[in-house]
PDB file of C-alpha atoms in Angstrom:
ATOM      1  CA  UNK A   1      91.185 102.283  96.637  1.00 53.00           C
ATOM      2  CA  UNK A   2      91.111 104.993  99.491  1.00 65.00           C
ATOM      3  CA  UNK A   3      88.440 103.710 100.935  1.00 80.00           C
ATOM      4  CA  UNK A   4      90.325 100.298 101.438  1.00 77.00           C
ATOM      5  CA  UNK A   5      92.854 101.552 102.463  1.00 82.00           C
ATOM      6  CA  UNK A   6      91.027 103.642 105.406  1.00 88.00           C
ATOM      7  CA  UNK A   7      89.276 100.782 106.203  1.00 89.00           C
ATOM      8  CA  UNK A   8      92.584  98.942 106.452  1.00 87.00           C
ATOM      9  CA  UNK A   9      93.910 101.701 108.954  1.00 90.00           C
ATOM     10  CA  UNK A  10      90.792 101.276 110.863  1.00 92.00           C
ATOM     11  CA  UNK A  11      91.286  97.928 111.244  1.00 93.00           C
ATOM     12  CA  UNK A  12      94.638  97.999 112.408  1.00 92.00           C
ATOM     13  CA  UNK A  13      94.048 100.839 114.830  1.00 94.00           C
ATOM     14  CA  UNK A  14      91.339  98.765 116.082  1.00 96.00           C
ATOM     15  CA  UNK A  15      93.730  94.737 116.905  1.00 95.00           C
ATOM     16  CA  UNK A  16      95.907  94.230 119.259  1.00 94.00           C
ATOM     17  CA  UNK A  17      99.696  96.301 117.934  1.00 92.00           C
ATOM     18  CA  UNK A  18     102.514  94.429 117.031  1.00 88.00           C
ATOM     19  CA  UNK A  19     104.585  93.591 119.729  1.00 92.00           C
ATOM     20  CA  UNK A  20     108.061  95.460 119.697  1.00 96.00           C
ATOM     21  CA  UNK A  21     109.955  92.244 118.290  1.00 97.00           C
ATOM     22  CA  UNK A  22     107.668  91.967 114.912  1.00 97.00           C
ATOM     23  CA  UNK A  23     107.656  96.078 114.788  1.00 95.00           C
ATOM     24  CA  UNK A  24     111.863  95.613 114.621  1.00 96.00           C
ATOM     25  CA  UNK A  25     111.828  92.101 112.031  1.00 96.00           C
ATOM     26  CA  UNK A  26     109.178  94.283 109.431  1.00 95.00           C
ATOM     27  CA  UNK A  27     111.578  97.039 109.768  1.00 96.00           C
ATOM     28  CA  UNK A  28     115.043  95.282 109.195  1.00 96.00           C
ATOM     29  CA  UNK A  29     113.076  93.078 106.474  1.00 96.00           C
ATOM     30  CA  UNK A  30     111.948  96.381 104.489  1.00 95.00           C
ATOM     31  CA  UNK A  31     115.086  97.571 104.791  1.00 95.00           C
ATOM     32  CA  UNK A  32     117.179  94.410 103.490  1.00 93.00           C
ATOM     33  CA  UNK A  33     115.718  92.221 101.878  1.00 92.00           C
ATOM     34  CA  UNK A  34     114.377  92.026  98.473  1.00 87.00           C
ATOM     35  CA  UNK A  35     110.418  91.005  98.068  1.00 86.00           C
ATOM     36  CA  UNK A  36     109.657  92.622 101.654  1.00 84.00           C
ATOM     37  CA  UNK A  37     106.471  92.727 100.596  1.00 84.00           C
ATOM     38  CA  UNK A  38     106.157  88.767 101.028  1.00 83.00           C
ATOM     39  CA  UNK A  39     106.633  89.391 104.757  1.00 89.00           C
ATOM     40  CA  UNK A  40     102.810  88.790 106.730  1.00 89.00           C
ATOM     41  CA  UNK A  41     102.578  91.699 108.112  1.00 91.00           C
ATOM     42  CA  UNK A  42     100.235  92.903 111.405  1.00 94.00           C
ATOM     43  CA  UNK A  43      97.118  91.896 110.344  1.00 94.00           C
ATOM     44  CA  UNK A  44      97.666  88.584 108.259  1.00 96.00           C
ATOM     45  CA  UNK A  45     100.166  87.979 111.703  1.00 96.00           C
ATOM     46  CA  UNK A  46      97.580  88.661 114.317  1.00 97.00           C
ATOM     47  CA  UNK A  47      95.697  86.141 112.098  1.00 97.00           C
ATOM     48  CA  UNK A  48      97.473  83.450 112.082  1.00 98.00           C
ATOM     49  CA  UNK A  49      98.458  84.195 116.098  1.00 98.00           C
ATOM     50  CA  UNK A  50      94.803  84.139 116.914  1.00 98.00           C
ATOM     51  CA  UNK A  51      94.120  80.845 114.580  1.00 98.00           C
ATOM     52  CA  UNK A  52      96.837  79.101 116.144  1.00 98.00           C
ATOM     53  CA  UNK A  53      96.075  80.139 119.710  1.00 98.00           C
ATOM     54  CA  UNK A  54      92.097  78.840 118.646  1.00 97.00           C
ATOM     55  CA  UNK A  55      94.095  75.302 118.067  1.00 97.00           C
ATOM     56  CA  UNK A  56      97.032  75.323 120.435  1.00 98.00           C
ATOM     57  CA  UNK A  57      98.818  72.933 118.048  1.00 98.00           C
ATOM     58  CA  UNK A  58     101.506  70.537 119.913  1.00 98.00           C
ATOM     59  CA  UNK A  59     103.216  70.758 116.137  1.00 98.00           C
ATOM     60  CA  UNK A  60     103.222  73.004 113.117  1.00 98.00           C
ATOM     61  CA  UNK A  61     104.853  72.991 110.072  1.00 98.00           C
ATOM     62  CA  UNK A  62     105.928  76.045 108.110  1.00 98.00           C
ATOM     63  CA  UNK A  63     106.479  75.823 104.532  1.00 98.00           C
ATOM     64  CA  UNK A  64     108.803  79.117 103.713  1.00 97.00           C
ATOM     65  CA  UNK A  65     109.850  81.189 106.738  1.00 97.00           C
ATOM     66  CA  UNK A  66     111.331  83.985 104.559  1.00 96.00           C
ATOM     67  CA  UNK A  67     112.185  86.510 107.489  1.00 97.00           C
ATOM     68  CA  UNK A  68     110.780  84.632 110.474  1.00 97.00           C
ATOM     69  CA  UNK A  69     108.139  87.153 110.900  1.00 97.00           C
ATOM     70  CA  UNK A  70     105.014  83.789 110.651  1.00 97.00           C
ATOM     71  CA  UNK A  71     106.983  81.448 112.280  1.00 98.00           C
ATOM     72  CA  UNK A  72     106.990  83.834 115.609  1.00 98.00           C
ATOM     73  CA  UNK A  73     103.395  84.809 114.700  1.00 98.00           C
ATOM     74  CA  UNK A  74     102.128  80.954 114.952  1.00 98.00           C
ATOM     75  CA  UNK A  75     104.673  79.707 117.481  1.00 98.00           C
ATOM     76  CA  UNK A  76     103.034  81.913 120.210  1.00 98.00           C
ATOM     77  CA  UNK A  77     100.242  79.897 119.807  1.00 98.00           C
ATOM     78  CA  UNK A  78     101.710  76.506 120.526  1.00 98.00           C
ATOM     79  CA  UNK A  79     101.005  74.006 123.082  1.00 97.00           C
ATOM     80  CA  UNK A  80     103.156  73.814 126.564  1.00 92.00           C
ATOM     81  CA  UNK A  81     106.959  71.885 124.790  1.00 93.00           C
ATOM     82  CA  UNK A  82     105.445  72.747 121.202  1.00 97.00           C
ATOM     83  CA  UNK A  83     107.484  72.575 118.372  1.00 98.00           C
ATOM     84  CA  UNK A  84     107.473  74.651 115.031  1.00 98.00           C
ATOM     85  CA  UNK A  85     109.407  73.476 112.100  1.00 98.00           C
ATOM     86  CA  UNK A  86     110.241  75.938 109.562  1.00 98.00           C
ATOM     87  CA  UNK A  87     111.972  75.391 106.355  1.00 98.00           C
ATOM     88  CA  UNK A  88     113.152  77.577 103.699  1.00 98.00           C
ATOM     89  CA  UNK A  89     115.352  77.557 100.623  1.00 97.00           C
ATOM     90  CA  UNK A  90     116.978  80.810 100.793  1.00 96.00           C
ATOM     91  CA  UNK A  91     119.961  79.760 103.428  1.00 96.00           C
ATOM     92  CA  UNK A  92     120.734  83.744 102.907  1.00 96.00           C
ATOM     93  CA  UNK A  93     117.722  84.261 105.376  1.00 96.00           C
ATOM     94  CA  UNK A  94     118.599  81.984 107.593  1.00 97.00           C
ATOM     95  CA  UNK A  95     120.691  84.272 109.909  1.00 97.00           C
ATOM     96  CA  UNK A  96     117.922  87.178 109.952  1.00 97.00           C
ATOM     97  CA  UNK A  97     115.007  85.110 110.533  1.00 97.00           C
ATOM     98  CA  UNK A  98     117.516  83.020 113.794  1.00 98.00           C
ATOM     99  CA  UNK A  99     118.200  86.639 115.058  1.00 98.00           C
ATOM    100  CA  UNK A 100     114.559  87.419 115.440  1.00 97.00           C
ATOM    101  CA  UNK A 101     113.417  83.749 116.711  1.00 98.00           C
ATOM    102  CA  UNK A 102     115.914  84.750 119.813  1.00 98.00           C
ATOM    103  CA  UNK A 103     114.829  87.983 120.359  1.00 98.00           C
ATOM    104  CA  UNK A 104     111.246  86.409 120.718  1.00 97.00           C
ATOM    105  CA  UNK A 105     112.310  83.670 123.009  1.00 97.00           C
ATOM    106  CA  UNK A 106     111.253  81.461 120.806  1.00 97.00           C
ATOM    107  CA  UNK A 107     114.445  79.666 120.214  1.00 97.00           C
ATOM    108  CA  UNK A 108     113.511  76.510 121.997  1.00 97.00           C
ATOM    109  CA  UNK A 109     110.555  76.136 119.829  1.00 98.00           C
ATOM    110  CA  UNK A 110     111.516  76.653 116.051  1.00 98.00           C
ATOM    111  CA  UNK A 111     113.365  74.744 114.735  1.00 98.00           C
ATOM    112  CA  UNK A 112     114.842  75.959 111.269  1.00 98.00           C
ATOM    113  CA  UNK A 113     115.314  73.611 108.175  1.00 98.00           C
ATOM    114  CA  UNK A 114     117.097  74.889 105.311  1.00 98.00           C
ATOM    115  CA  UNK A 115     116.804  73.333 101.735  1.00 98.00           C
ATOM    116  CA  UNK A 116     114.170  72.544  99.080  1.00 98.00           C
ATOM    117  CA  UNK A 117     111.061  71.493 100.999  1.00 98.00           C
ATOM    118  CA  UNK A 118     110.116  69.238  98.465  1.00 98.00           C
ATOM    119  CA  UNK A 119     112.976  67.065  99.859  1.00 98.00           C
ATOM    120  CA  UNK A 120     112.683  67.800 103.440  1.00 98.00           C
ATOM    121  CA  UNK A 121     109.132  67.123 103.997  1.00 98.00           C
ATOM    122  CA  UNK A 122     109.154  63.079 102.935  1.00 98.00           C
ATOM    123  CA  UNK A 123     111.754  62.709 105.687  1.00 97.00           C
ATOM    124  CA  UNK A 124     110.261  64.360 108.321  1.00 98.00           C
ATOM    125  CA  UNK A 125     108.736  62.066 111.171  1.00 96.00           C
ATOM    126  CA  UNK A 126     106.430  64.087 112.632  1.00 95.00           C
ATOM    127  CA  UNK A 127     102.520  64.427 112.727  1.00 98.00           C
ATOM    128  CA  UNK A 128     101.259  68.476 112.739  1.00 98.00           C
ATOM    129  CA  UNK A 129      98.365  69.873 114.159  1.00 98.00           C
ATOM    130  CA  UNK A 130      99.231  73.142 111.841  1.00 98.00           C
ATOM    131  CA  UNK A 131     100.772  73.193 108.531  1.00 98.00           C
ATOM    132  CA  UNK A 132     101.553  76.773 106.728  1.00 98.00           C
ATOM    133  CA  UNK A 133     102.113  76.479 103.233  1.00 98.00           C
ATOM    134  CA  UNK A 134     103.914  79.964 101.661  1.00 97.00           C
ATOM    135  CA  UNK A 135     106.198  79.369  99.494  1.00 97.00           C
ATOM    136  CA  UNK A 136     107.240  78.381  95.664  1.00 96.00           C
ATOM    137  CA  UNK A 137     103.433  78.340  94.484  1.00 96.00           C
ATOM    138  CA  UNK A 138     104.425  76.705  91.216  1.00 97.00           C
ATOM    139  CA  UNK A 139     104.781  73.292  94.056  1.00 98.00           C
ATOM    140  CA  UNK A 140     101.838  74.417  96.236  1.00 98.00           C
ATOM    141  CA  UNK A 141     100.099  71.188  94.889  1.00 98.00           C
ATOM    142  CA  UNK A 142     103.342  69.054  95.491  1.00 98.00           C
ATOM    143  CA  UNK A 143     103.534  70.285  99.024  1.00 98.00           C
ATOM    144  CA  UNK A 144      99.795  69.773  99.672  1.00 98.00           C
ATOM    145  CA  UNK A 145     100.069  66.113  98.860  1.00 98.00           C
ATOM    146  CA  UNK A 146     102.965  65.438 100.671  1.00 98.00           C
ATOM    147  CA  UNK A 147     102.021  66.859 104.187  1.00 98.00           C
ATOM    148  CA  UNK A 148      98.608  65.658 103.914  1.00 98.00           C
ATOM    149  CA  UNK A 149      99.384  62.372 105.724  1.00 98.00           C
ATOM    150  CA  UNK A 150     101.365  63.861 108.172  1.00 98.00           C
ATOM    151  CA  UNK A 151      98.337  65.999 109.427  1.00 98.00           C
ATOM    152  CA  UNK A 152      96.247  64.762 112.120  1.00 98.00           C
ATOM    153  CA  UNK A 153      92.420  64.032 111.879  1.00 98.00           C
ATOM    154  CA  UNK A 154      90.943  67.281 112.708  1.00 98.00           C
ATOM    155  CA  UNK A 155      93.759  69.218 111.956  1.00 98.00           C
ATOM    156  CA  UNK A 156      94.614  72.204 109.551  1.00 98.00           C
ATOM    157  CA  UNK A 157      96.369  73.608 106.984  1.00 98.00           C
ATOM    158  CA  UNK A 158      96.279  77.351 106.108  1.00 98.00           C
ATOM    159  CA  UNK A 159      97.575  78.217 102.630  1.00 98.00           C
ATOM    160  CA  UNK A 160      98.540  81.892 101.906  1.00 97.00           C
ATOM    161  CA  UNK A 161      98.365  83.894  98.458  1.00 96.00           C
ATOM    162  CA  UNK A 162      95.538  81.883  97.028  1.00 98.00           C
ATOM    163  CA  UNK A 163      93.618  84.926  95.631  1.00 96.00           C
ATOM    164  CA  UNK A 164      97.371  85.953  93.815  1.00 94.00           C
ATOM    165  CA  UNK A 165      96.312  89.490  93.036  1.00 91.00           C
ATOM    166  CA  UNK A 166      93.286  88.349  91.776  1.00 92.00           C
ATOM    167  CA  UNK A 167      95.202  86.673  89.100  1.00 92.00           C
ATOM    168  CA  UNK A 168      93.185  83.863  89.621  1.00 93.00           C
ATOM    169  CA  UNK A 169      90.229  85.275  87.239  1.00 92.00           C
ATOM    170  CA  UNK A 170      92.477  85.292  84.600  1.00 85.00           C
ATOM    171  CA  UNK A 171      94.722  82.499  84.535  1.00 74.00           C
ATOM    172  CA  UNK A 172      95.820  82.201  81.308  1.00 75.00           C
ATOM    173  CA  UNK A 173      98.905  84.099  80.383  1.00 80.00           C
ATOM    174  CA  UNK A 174     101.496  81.422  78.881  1.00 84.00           C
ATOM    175  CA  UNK A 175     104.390  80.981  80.919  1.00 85.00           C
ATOM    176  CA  UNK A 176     102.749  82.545  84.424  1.00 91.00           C
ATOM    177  CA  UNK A 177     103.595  79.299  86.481  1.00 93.00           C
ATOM    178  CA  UNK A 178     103.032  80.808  89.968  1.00 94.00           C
ATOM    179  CA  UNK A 179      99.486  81.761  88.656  1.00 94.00           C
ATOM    180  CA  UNK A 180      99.120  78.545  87.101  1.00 94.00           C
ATOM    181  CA  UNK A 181     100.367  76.570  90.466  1.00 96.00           C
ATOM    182  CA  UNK A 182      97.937  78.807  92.657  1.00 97.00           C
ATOM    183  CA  UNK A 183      95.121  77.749  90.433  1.00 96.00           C
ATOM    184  CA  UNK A 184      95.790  74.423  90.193  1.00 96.00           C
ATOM    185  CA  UNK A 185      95.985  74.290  94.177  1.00 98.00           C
ATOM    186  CA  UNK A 186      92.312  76.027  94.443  1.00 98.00           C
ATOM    187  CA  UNK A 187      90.879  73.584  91.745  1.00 97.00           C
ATOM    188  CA  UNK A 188      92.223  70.685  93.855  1.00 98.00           C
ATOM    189  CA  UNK A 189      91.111  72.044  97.217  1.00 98.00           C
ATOM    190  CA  UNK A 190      87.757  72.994  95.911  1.00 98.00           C
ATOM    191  CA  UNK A 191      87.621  69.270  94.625  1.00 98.00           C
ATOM    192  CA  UNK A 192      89.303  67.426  97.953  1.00 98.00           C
ATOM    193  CA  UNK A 193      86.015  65.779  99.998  1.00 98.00           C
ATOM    194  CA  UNK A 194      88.644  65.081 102.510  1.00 98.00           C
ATOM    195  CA  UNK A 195      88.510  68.263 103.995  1.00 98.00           C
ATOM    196  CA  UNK A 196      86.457  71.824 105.209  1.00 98.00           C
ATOM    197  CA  UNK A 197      88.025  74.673 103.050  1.00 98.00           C
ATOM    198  CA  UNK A 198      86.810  78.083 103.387  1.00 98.00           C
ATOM    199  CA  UNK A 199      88.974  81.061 101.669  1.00 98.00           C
ATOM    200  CA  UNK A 200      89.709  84.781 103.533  1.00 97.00           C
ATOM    201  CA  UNK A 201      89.687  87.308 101.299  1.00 93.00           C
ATOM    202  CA  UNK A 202      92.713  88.774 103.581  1.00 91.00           C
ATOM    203  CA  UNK A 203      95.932  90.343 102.418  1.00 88.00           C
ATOM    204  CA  UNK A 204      96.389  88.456  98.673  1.00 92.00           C
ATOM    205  CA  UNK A 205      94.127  85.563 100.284  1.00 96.00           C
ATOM    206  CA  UNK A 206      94.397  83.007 102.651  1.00 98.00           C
ATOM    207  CA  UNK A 207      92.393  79.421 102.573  1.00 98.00           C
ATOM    208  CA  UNK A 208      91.863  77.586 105.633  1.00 98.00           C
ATOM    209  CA  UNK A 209      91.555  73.768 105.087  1.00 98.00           C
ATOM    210  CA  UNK A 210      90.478  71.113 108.218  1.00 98.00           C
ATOM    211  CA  UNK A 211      90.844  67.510 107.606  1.00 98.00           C
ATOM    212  CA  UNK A 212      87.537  65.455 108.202  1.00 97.00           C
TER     213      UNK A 212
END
């Protein structure tokens, strides 16, 4: 465990730093809000920065913003007049997570949905480069199917938490649906010949997936 967590340090004295806004959002998060710890953090948000920098999406969906801390990490990839949808259930967050968007000067790109996503996603009319998917994972299979048609040949979606603690070897405990949703979302990604899927064993796991 020490040694991970050196090699963790290194790592992190090694990337770019967070820039002053994402330093003040982890903060205020860790300070407020209960399950900080779902917050992306520098590495998993340097990540997802450089991924959607790599693609320099014109449109990216976010499934969960929580405290806005992704949302700014992916929007700072987007194309010239992107857009970045973000939608959450918790309209408690909504007010932390639109503090943070301004401070980034991001305000003209993100636009922030509130409600169950499961509702929300049928009626948007959009087609995304990007979709993020981190949130409920007891629906990660629901929200899978429902973006899918909305993303564009050759484009990608990035599911986070898919190694769940390594719950995933043992998936059986009765009643763990969030372990049960996350497995049922690998099994059907592993399965999908519509798509490239590799998984990064970063953070509590994150699985890249590119439509053919």
């Amino acid at each position: 465990m020490e040694k991970k967590k050196d090699i963790e340090s290194y790592i992190l004295g090694h990337i770019d730093p967070d820039d002053p806004v994402l330093r003040e959002l982890d903060r205020e998060t860790h300070l407020k809000v209960t399950g900080a710890r779902m917050l992306s953090g520098h590495l998993q948000g340097q990540v997802l920065t450089m991924i959607s920098k790599m693609i320099q999406p014109e449109r990216i969906l976010e499934i969960g913003t929580f405290t806005g801390y992704s949302a700014i990490c992916l929007a700072k990839g987007l194309a010239a007049e992107g857009k970045l949808i973000t939608i959450e259930l918790d309209d408690e967050l909504e007010s932390l997570a639109q503090k943070y968007i301004k401070k980034a000067e991001l305000q003209k790109n993100i636009i922030q949905l509130i409600g169950p996503a499961l509702e929300i996603i049928p009626a948007l009319n959009e087609t995304f480069d990007l979709v993020f998917i981190d949130a409920d994972k007891r629906e990660y299979v629901d929200y899978y199917n429902l973006v899918f048609d909305k993303v564009k040949k050759g484009g990608y979606i990035i599911a986070d938490n898919t190694l769940w603690g390594g719950k995933v070897l043992h998936p059986s405990v009765p009643g763990d649906k969030q372990t049960a949703g996350i497995v049922a979302f690998n099994e059907l990604i592993k399965n999908d010949t519509r798509v490239e899927k590799v998984i990064l064993p970063l953070r509590d796991g994150m699985t890249i997936i590119r439509k053919k």
